Amino acid sequence: MAVLPIRLAFFGTKPYDRRSFEGPAREAGVQITHLEPRLTVQTVSLSEEHDAACVFVNDEVPREVLVGLHARGVRIVALRCAGFNNVDLKAAQDLGITVARVPAYSAFAVAEHTVGLILSLNRKIHRAYDRVRDGNFALEGLLGFDLNGKTVGVIGTGRIGAIVSRILQGFGCEILAHDLQENPDCLAAGGRYVTLEEIYRESDIISLHCPLAPETHHLINEAALRSMKRGVMLINTSRGALLDARAAVVSLKSGQLGSLGLDVYEEEADLFFEDLSDSLIQDDVFSRLLTFPNVLITGHQAFFTQEALEAIAVTTVKNLRSFFDSGTCENAVTNRHVAPR
Ligand code: NAD
C-alpha cells in the first residue's frame, strides 16, 4: 500500500534544520516546506495546504494561531523540542489538534553545556580568551575557585538535572537536589533532596533544570536571590522566564549574585537564533546584563550538538508518521487524537 505523503510546514527553518531533517523526512515520506519566519499570528497563513506544522521553542502557538492552523487543515503541531510552554494545550485539545514533542533528544548536550558555563564563568575563560588575544597576560581579575568540595543546588532533577548532578559529583561537589519527585539517577549521583530554602541557603552554585510552568514562572525572583549565599553562581539553561532578569540585574549590581550563566532569556524570542550584529538591541535589561563581566550568555545553544539534531529529526518525523498512520503518537502532549487520514 502506498504511503500517503505528509505535507509539513516547517516554521523557523535554519540551514542546520534542512540538513538534519532531509534524510529522515525523505525516508518517511514527509514533504517539507521550509519556511524561514517563526510561526506567529502574522505567519500562520503560510501553513495553507499542509497537514502538519513543525515549530521550535520561540514559535508562538496561542489559541488564535491554533485556530488559524486548524482552518488551513493542520491536524498536528510537531514540536522539535522538549518544552511546550509556548503552545496553548487547552486550545489545541478543544480544536482536536494533537501536539507532539521530542521529550528527550540529548540530555547530555544540555547538561554538558551547563557545566561548560559553570567552568567558564568560574575560571573566566571568556575573559581570558579576549585578554590573551590582546597580548594581555595579567591574571588580576581572573581568580576562580576549586569546584571540588563546593555545594551545588540542582532544581529540577529529571533527565538533564540528573546528568548535571552526575558530572558535578565527578568534580567532587556536594549535590543538593530539589524536585517534585525524587529521581534514582540523581540519588545515585549523590544528590540529597532538600527544600528550596535549603538549596538557596547552602549552595555555592545553583542550576535550574525544571520546566517553565505557571508555578515556576520567576521562581528565581528578588526574594529568592536575597535568600541565597552572597556571591552565589546561578545558571539557567532551562527556560528564560524561570528567572526574573530585572531582579538578577539588581542582585548583580549589589554583589549578592556573584555570577550568572544563561543559555535562555525570558524575552529571547526577538533576539536568539538570528544574526543581529548590525542591529541596535532594544531590550535594555538584556543589554545591561551584557555589560557585567561576571555574566556569560549563550543564545539557546545548549541543545546544539550533532547527536541532538539527529535525534530531534528522527523523533519528529516518527511522531508525524505514527500520528498519520495510526491516529496516535506516543510523544503527544495532548490527550485527544483525531482519526488518521
Ligand atoms: P525532565 O522532564 O526530564 O525533567 C524536569 C524535571 O523538573 C522533572 O523531574 C520534574 O519533576 C521537575 N519539576 C517540575 N516542576 C518542578 C518544580 N516546580 N520544582 C522543581 N522541579 C520541578 O526534563 P529535562 O529533559 O531534564 O529538561 C529540563 C528543561 O530543560 C526543560 O524543561 C527545558 O525547558 C530545558 N531544555 C533546554 C534546552 C536548551 O537548549 N537550553 C534543551 C532542552 C531542554
CSV table of C-alpha atoms and ligand atoms in Angstrom, one decimal:
chain,number,residue,atom,x,y,z
A,1,MET,CA,0.0,0.0,0.0
A,2,ALA,CA,1.4,3.4,-1.0
A,3,VAL,CA,2.3,5.6,1.9
A,4,LEU,CA,0.5,8.9,1.9
A,5,PRO,CA,2.9,11.8,1.9
A,6,ILE,CA,2.7,14.2,4.9
A,7,ARG,CA,2.8,17.9,3.9
A,8,LEU,CA,4.8,19.6,6.7
A,9,ALA,CA,5.0,23.4,7.1
A,10,PHE,CA,8.4,23.8,8.9
A,11,PHE,CA,8.5,27.2,10.6
A,12,GLY,CA,11.7,29.0,11.6
A,13,THR,CA,13.9,26.9,9.4
A,14,LYS,CA,17.7,27.2,9.7
A,15,PRO,CA,20.3,25.7,7.4
A,16,TYR,CA,21.1,23.0,10.1
A,17,ASP,CA,17.4,22.0,10.2
A,18,ARG,CA,17.4,21.4,6.5
A,19,ARG,CA,20.5,19.2,6.8
A,20,SER,CA,19.3,17.2,9.7
A,21,PHE,CA,15.7,16.6,8.5
A,22,GLU,CA,16.5,15.9,4.9
A,23,GLY,CA,17.3,12.1,5.2
A,24,PRO,CA,14.7,11.1,7.9
A,25,ALA,CA,11.9,13.1,6.1
A,26,ARG,CA,12.6,11.5,2.7
A,27,GLU,CA,12.6,8.0,4.2
A,28,ALA,CA,9.3,8.6,6.0
A,29,GLY,CA,7.5,10.3,3.1
A,30,VAL,CA,7.3,13.7,4.8
A,31,GLN,CA,7.3,16.6,2.3
A,32,ILE,CA,8.8,19.6,4.0
A,33,THR,CA,8.1,23.2,3.0
A,34,HIS,CA,10.9,25.1,4.7
A,35,LEU,CA,9.7,28.5,6.0
A,36,GLU,CA,12.1,31.0,7.4
A,37,PRO,CA,9.6,33.0,9.5
A,38,ARG,CA,8.7,31.9,13.0
A,39,LEU,CA,5.1,30.8,13.5
A,40,THR,CA,3.1,33.7,14.8
A,41,VAL,CA,-0.4,35.1,14.2
A,42,GLN,CA,1.1,37.0,11.2
A,43,THR,CA,2.7,34.0,9.6
A,44,VAL,CA,0.1,31.3,10.3
A,45,SER,CA,-1.3,31.7,6.7
A,46,LEU,CA,1.9,30.1,5.4
A,47,SER,CA,0.5,26.7,6.7
A,48,GLU,CA,-2.1,26.7,3.9
A,49,GLU,CA,-2.4,23.2,2.3
A,50,HIS,CA,-0.3,21.5,4.9
A,51,ASP,CA,-1.2,18.6,7.2
A,52,ALA,CA,1.2,19.4,9.9
A,53,ALA,CA,3.3,22.3,11.3
A,54,CYS,CA,6.7,21.9,12.9
A,55,VAL,CA,7.8,24.5,15.4
A,56,PHE,CA,10.6,25.3,17.9
A,57,VAL,CA,10.9,27.0,21.2
A,58,ASN,CA,10.2,30.6,20.2
A,59,ASP,CA,7.3,30.0,17.8
A,60,GLU,CA,4.1,31.4,19.2
A,61,VAL,CA,1.2,29.0,19.3
A,62,PRO,CA,-1.6,30.5,21.3
A,63,ARG,CA,-5.3,29.8,20.6
A,64,GLU,CA,-5.6,32.3,17.8
A,65,VAL,CA,-2.7,30.6,15.9
A,66,LEU,CA,-4.1,27.2,16.5
A,67,VAL,CA,-7.5,28.3,15.1
A,68,GLY,CA,-5.6,29.6,12.1
A,69,LEU,CA,-3.7,26.3,11.7
A,70,HIS,CA,-6.9,24.2,12.1
A,71,ALA,CA,-8.7,26.3,9.5
A,72,ARG,CA,-6.0,25.5,7.0
A,73,GLY,CA,-6.1,21.8,7.6
A,74,VAL,CA,-3.2,21.3,10.1
A,75,ARG,CA,-4.0,18.4,12.4
A,76,ILE,CA,-0.8,18.1,14.4
A,77,VAL,CA,1.8,20.6,15.7
A,78,ALA,CA,5.1,18.7,15.9
A,79,LEU,CA,7.4,20.5,18.4
A,80,ARG,CA,11.1,19.8,17.5
A,81,CYS,CA,12.0,20.4,21.2
A,82,ALA,CA,11.0,19.1,24.6
A,83,GLY,CA,9.3,22.1,26.2
A,84,PHE,CA,5.8,23.0,25.2
A,85,ASN,CA,5.2,26.2,27.3
A,86,ASN,CA,4.7,28.2,24.0
A,87,VAL,CA,1.6,26.1,23.0
A,88,ASP,CA,-1.9,26.6,24.3
A,89,LEU,CA,-2.6,23.0,25.0
A,90,LYS,CA,-6.2,23.6,26.1
A,91,ALA,CA,-7.0,25.3,22.8
A,92,ALA,CA,-5.3,22.5,20.9
A,93,GLN,CA,-7.4,20.0,22.7
A,94,ASP,CA,-10.6,22.0,22.1
A,95,LEU,CA,-9.8,22.1,18.3
A,96,GLY,CA,-8.7,18.4,18.2
A,97,ILE,CA,-5.2,19.3,17.2
A,98,THR,CA,-2.5,16.9,18.5
A,99,VAL,CA,0.6,18.5,19.9
A,100,ALA,CA,3.7,16.2,19.9
A,101,ARG,CA,7.2,16.8,21.1
A,102,VAL,CA,10.6,15.3,21.3
A,103,PRO,CA,10.8,14.5,25.0
A,104,ALA,CA,14.4,13.6,25.1
A,105,TYR,CA,17.0,14.2,22.4
A,106,SER,CA,20.3,14.8,24.1
A,107,ALA,CA,20.1,15.5,27.8
A,108,PHE,CA,23.9,15.2,27.6
A,109,ALA,CA,24.1,18.1,25.3
A,110,VAL,CA,22.3,20.5,27.7
A,111,ALA,CA,24.0,19.0,30.8
A,112,GLU,CA,27.5,19.4,29.3
A,113,HIS,CA,26.8,22.9,28.2
A,114,THR,CA,25.6,23.7,31.7
A,115,VAL,CA,28.9,22.5,33.1
A,116,GLY,CA,30.7,24.5,30.4
A,117,LEU,CA,29.0,27.7,31.6
A,118,ILE,CA,30.0,26.9,35.2
A,119,LEU,CA,33.6,26.3,34.3
A,120,SER,CA,33.9,29.3,32.0
A,121,LEU,CA,32.3,31.7,34.5
A,122,ASN,CA,34.3,30.4,37.4
A,123,ARG,CA,37.7,30.5,35.6
A,124,LYS,CA,36.8,33.5,33.5
A,125,ILE,CA,37.7,31.7,30.3
A,126,HIS,CA,35.6,34.1,28.2
A,127,ARG,CA,37.6,37.0,29.6
A,128,ALA,CA,41.0,35.2,29.3
A,129,TYR,CA,40.3,34.4,25.6
A,130,ASP,CA,40.0,38.1,24.8
A,131,ARG,CA,42.9,39.1,27.1
A,132,VAL,CA,45.4,36.7,25.6
A,133,ARG,CA,44.5,37.6,22.0
A,134,ASP,CA,45.1,41.2,23.0
A,135,GLY,CA,48.5,40.4,24.4
A,136,ASN,CA,47.3,40.9,28.0
A,137,PHE,CA,48.7,38.1,30.1
A,138,ALA,CA,47.8,39.7,33.5
A,139,LEU,CA,45.9,37.4,35.9
A,140,GLU,CA,44.3,40.0,38.1
A,141,GLY,CA,40.5,39.7,37.7
A,142,LEU,CA,40.7,36.0,36.6
A,143,LEU,CA,40.7,34.4,40.1
A,144,GLY,CA,38.4,31.4,40.3
A,145,PHE,CA,37.7,28.7,43.0
A,146,ASP,CA,38.0,24.9,43.1
A,147,LEU,CA,34.8,23.2,42.3
A,148,ASN,CA,35.9,20.3,44.5
A,149,GLY,CA,34.1,20.5,47.8
A,150,LYS,CA,31.6,23.1,46.7
A,151,THR,CA,27.8,22.7,47.1
A,152,VAL,CA,25.7,22.7,44.0
A,153,GLY,CA,21.9,23.1,44.1
A,154,VAL,CA,20.1,21.4,41.2
A,155,ILE,CA,16.5,22.5,40.9
A,156,GLY,CA,14.7,20.0,38.7
A,157,THR,CA,16.3,16.6,38.6
A,158,GLY,CA,14.8,15.0,35.6
A,159,ARG,CA,17.0,13.8,32.7
A,160,ILE,CA,19.2,16.9,32.4
A,161,GLY,CA,19.4,17.7,36.1
A,162,ALA,CA,20.4,14.1,37.0
A,163,ILE,CA,23.3,14.2,34.4
A,164,VAL,CA,24.5,17.6,35.7
A,165,SER,CA,24.5,16.1,39.2
A,166,ARG,CA,26.5,13.1,38.0
A,167,ILE,CA,29.1,15.2,36.2
A,168,LEU,CA,29.5,17.6,39.1
A,169,GLN,CA,29.7,14.7,41.5
A,170,GLY,CA,32.8,13.7,39.5
A,171,PHE,CA,34.3,17.2,40.3
A,172,GLY,CA,33.9,16.4,44.0
A,173,CYS,CA,30.8,18.7,44.5
A,174,GLU,CA,28.1,18.1,47.1
A,175,ILE,CA,24.8,17.9,45.3
A,176,LEU,CA,21.6,19.3,46.9
A,177,ALA,CA,18.6,18.4,44.8
A,178,HIS,CA,15.1,19.8,44.6
A,179,ASP,CA,12.2,18.3,42.6
A,180,LEU,CA,8.5,17.4,43.0
A,181,GLN,CA,9.7,13.8,42.8
A,182,GLU,CA,13.0,12.0,43.5
A,183,ASN,CA,15.0,10.6,40.6
A,184,PRO,CA,17.0,7.5,41.5
A,185,ASP,CA,19.7,8.6,38.9
A,186,CYS,CA,20.1,11.8,40.9
A,187,LEU,CA,20.3,9.9,44.2
A,188,ALA,CA,22.9,7.6,42.6
A,189,ALA,CA,24.9,10.7,41.7
A,190,GLY,CA,25.0,11.6,45.4
A,191,GLY,CA,22.1,14.0,45.3
A,192,ARG,CA,20.4,14.8,48.6
A,193,TYR,CA,16.8,16.0,48.3
A,194,VAL,CA,16.2,19.2,50.3
A,195,THR,CA,13.8,22.1,50.3
A,196,LEU,CA,14.2,25.1,48.0
A,197,GLU,CA,15.1,27.2,51.1
A,198,GLU,CA,18.0,24.9,51.9
A,199,ILE,CA,19.2,25.0,48.3
A,200,TYR,CA,19.2,28.8,48.4
A,201,ARG,CA,20.9,28.9,51.9
A,202,GLU,CA,23.6,26.3,51.3
A,203,SER,CA,24.6,26.4,47.6
A,204,ASP,CA,27.7,27.9,46.1
A,205,ILE,CA,26.2,27.2,42.6
A,206,ILE,CA,22.6,26.8,41.7
A,207,SER,CA,21.5,25.3,38.3
A,208,LEU,CA,17.9,25.4,37.0
A,209,HIS,CA,16.5,22.3,35.2
A,210,CYS,CA,12.8,22.4,35.8
A,211,PRO,CA,10.3,23.2,33.1
A,212,LEU,CA,8.6,26.6,32.8
A,213,ALA,CA,5.0,26.4,34.1
A,214,PRO,CA,2.8,28.9,36.0
A,215,GLU,CA,4.3,27.6,39.3
A,216,THR,CA,7.9,28.1,38.2
A,217,HIS,CA,7.5,31.4,36.4
A,218,HIS,CA,10.0,33.8,38.0
A,219,LEU,CA,10.9,31.0,40.5
A,220,ILE,CA,14.1,33.0,41.0
A,221,ASN,CA,12.9,36.4,41.9
A,222,GLU,CA,14.1,39.2,44.2
A,223,ALA,CA,13.2,37.3,47.4
A,224,ALA,CA,14.8,34.0,46.2
A,225,LEU,CA,18.0,35.9,45.2
A,226,ARG,CA,18.1,37.6,48.6
A,227,SER,CA,17.9,34.3,50.4
A,228,MET,CA,20.9,32.8,48.5
A,229,LYS,CA,24.5,32.8,49.7
A,230,ARG,CA,26.3,36.1,48.9
A,231,GLY,CA,28.3,35.6,45.7
A,232,VAL,CA,26.3,32.6,44.5
A,233,MET,CA,26.7,31.5,40.9
A,234,LEU,CA,23.4,31.0,39.1
A,235,ILE,CA,23.0,29.0,35.9
A,236,ASN,CA,19.9,28.8,33.8
A,237,THR,CA,19.9,26.6,30.7
A,238,SER,CA,16.2,25.6,31.1
A,239,ARG,CA,13.7,28.4,30.2
A,240,GLY,CA,14.3,32.1,30.5
A,241,ALA,CA,11.2,33.0,32.5
A,242,LEU,CA,12.3,30.9,35.4
A,243,LEU,CA,14.4,33.9,36.3
A,244,ASP,CA,13.3,37.5,36.8
A,245,ALA,CA,16.1,39.1,34.8
A,246,ARG,CA,15.4,42.6,36.3
A,247,ALA,CA,15.8,41.2,39.8
A,248,ALA,CA,19.1,39.5,38.6
A,249,VAL,CA,20.4,42.9,37.4
A,250,VAL,CA,19.8,44.4,40.8
A,251,SER,CA,21.3,41.5,42.6
A,252,LEU,CA,24.4,41.5,40.3
A,253,LYS,CA,24.9,45.3,41.0
A,254,SER,CA,24.9,44.7,44.7
A,255,GLY,CA,27.3,41.7,44.5
A,256,GLN,CA,24.7,39.4,46.1
A,257,LEU,CA,24.6,37.4,42.8
A,258,GLY,CA,28.2,36.6,42.2
A,259,SER,CA,27.9,35.4,38.6
A,260,LEU,CA,25.3,34.4,36.2
A,261,GLY,CA,25.4,32.0,33.3
A,262,LEU,CA,22.4,32.0,30.9
A,263,ASP,CA,21.5,30.0,27.8
A,264,VAL,CA,17.9,31.2,27.9
A,265,TYR,CA,16.3,34.6,28.4
A,266,GLU,CA,12.7,35.5,29.1
A,267,GLU,CA,12.5,37.8,26.1
A,268,GLU,CA,14.7,35.7,23.8
A,269,ALA,CA,12.2,35.3,21.0
A,270,ASP,CA,13.1,38.7,19.5
A,271,LEU,CA,16.9,38.0,19.9
A,272,PHE,CA,18.1,34.5,19.7
A,273,PHE,CA,18.7,32.4,16.6
A,274,GLU,CA,19.3,35.5,14.4
A,275,ASP,CA,22.4,37.5,13.5
A,276,LEU,CA,21.6,40.9,14.9
A,277,SER,CA,25.2,42.1,14.9
A,278,ASP,CA,24.2,45.1,12.7
A,279,SER,CA,21.1,46.0,14.7
A,280,LEU,CA,20.5,48.0,17.9
A,281,ILE,CA,19.3,45.8,20.7
A,282,GLN,CA,16.2,47.3,22.1
A,283,ASP,CA,15.9,45.2,25.2
A,284,ASP,CA,17.5,47.3,28.0
A,285,VAL,CA,17.6,44.5,30.6
A,286,PHE,CA,19.4,42.2,28.2
A,287,SER,CA,21.8,45.0,27.2
A,288,ARG,CA,22.5,45.7,30.9
A,289,LEU,CA,23.2,42.0,31.5
A,290,LEU,CA,25.8,42.1,28.7
A,291,THR,CA,27.8,44.8,30.5
A,292,PHE,CA,28.6,42.7,33.5
A,293,PRO,CA,32.0,40.9,33.4
A,294,ASN,CA,30.6,38.1,35.6
A,295,VAL,CA,27.7,37.3,33.2
A,296,LEU,CA,28.0,34.8,30.4
A,297,ILE,CA,25.2,34.4,28.0
A,298,THR,CA,24.9,31.9,25.1
A,299,GLY,CA,21.9,32.1,22.7
A,300,HIS,CA,20.0,29.0,23.4
A,301,GLN,CA,22.6,26.7,22.1
A,302,ALA,CA,22.8,24.1,24.9
A,303,PHE,CA,20.9,21.6,22.8
A,304,PHE,CA,23.1,22.2,19.7
A,305,THR,CA,25.1,19.1,19.2
A,306,GLN,CA,25.2,16.7,16.2
A,307,GLU,CA,23.7,13.9,18.2
A,308,ALA,CA,20.8,16.1,19.4
A,309,LEU,CA,20.0,17.4,15.9
A,310,GLU,CA,19.8,13.9,14.5
A,311,ALA,CA,17.6,12.7,17.4
A,312,ILE,CA,15.3,15.7,17.0
A,313,ALA,CA,14.8,15.0,13.3
A,314,VAL,CA,14.3,11.2,13.7
A,315,THR,CA,11.8,11.6,16.5
A,316,THR,CA,9.9,14.4,15.0
A,317,VAL,CA,9.4,12.5,11.7
A,318,LYS,CA,8.5,9.4,13.7
A,319,ASN,CA,5.9,11.4,15.6
A,320,LEU,CA,4.3,12.6,12.4
A,321,ARG,CA,4.3,9.1,10.7
A,322,SER,CA,2.8,7.5,13.7
A,323,PHE,CA,0.1,10.1,14.0
A,324,PHE,CA,-0.9,9.9,10.4
A,325,ASP,CA,-0.6,6.1,10.2
A,326,SER,CA,-2.3,5.1,13.4
A,327,GLY,CA,-4.0,8.3,14.8
A,328,THR,CA,-1.9,8.1,17.9
A,329,CYS,CA,1.5,9.3,18.9
A,330,GLU,CA,3.4,8.2,22.0
A,331,ASN,CA,5.0,11.7,22.3
A,332,ALA,CA,1.7,13.6,22.2
A,333,VAL,CA,1.2,16.1,25.0
A,334,THR,CA,-2.5,16.4,24.3
A,335,ASN,CA,-4.8,13.6,25.2
A,336,ARG,CA,-7.1,13.7,22.3
A,337,HIS,CA,-6.2,12.3,18.9
A,338,VAL,CA,-8.1,12.7,15.6
A,339,ALA,CA,-8.6,9.8,13.3
A,340,PRO,CA,-5.9,9.2,10.7
A,341,ARG,CA,-6.5,10.4,7.2
B,1,NAD,P1,12.5,16.4,32.5
B,1,NAD,O1,11.1,16.4,32.3
B,1,NAD,O2,13.3,15.1,32.4
B,1,NAD,O3,12.9,17.0,34.0
B,1,NAD,C1,12.3,18.1,34.5
B,1,NAD,C2,12.2,17.9,36.0
B,1,NAD,O4,11.7,19.1,36.6
B,1,NAD,C3,11.2,16.7,36.4
B,1,NAD,O5,11.9,15.8,37.2
B,1,NAD,C4,10.1,17.4,37.1
B,1,NAD,O6,9.5,16.7,38.2
B,1,NAD,C5,10.8,18.7,37.7
B,1,NAD,N1,9.9,19.7,38.0
B,1,NAD,C6,8.7,20.1,37.5
B,1,NAD,N2,8.2,21.1,38.2
B,1,NAD,C7,9.1,21.4,39.2
B,1,NAD,C8,9.1,22.4,40.2
B,1,NAD,N3,8.1,23.2,40.4
B,1,NAD,N4,10.2,22.4,41.0
B,1,NAD,C9,11.2,21.5,40.9
B,1,NAD,N5,11.2,20.6,39.9
B,1,NAD,C10,10.2,20.6,39.1
B,1,NAD,O7,13.1,17.5,31.5
B,1,NAD,P2,14.6,17.6,31.0
B,1,NAD,O8,14.8,16.9,29.7
B,1,NAD,O9,15.6,17.4,32.1
B,1,NAD,O10,14.7,19.2,30.6
B,1,NAD,C11,14.6,20.2,31.6
B,1,NAD,C12,14.4,21.5,31.0
B,1,NAD,O11,15.5,21.8,30.1
B,1,NAD,C13,13.2,21.5,30.0
B,1,NAD,O12,12.0,21.8,30.7
B,1,NAD,C14,13.5,22.5,29.0
B,1,NAD,O13,12.9,23.8,29.3
B,1,NAD,C15,15.0,22.7,29.2
B,1,NAD,N6,15.8,22.5,27.9
B,1,NAD,C16,16.6,23.4,27.5
B,1,NAD,C17,17.4,23.2,26.3
B,1,NAD,C18,18.4,24.2,25.8
B,1,NAD,O14,18.8,24.1,24.7
B,1,NAD,N7,18.7,25.2,26.6
B,1,NAD,C19,17.2,22.0,25.6
B,1,NAD,C20,16.3,21.0,26.1
B,1,NAD,C21,15.6,21.3,27.3
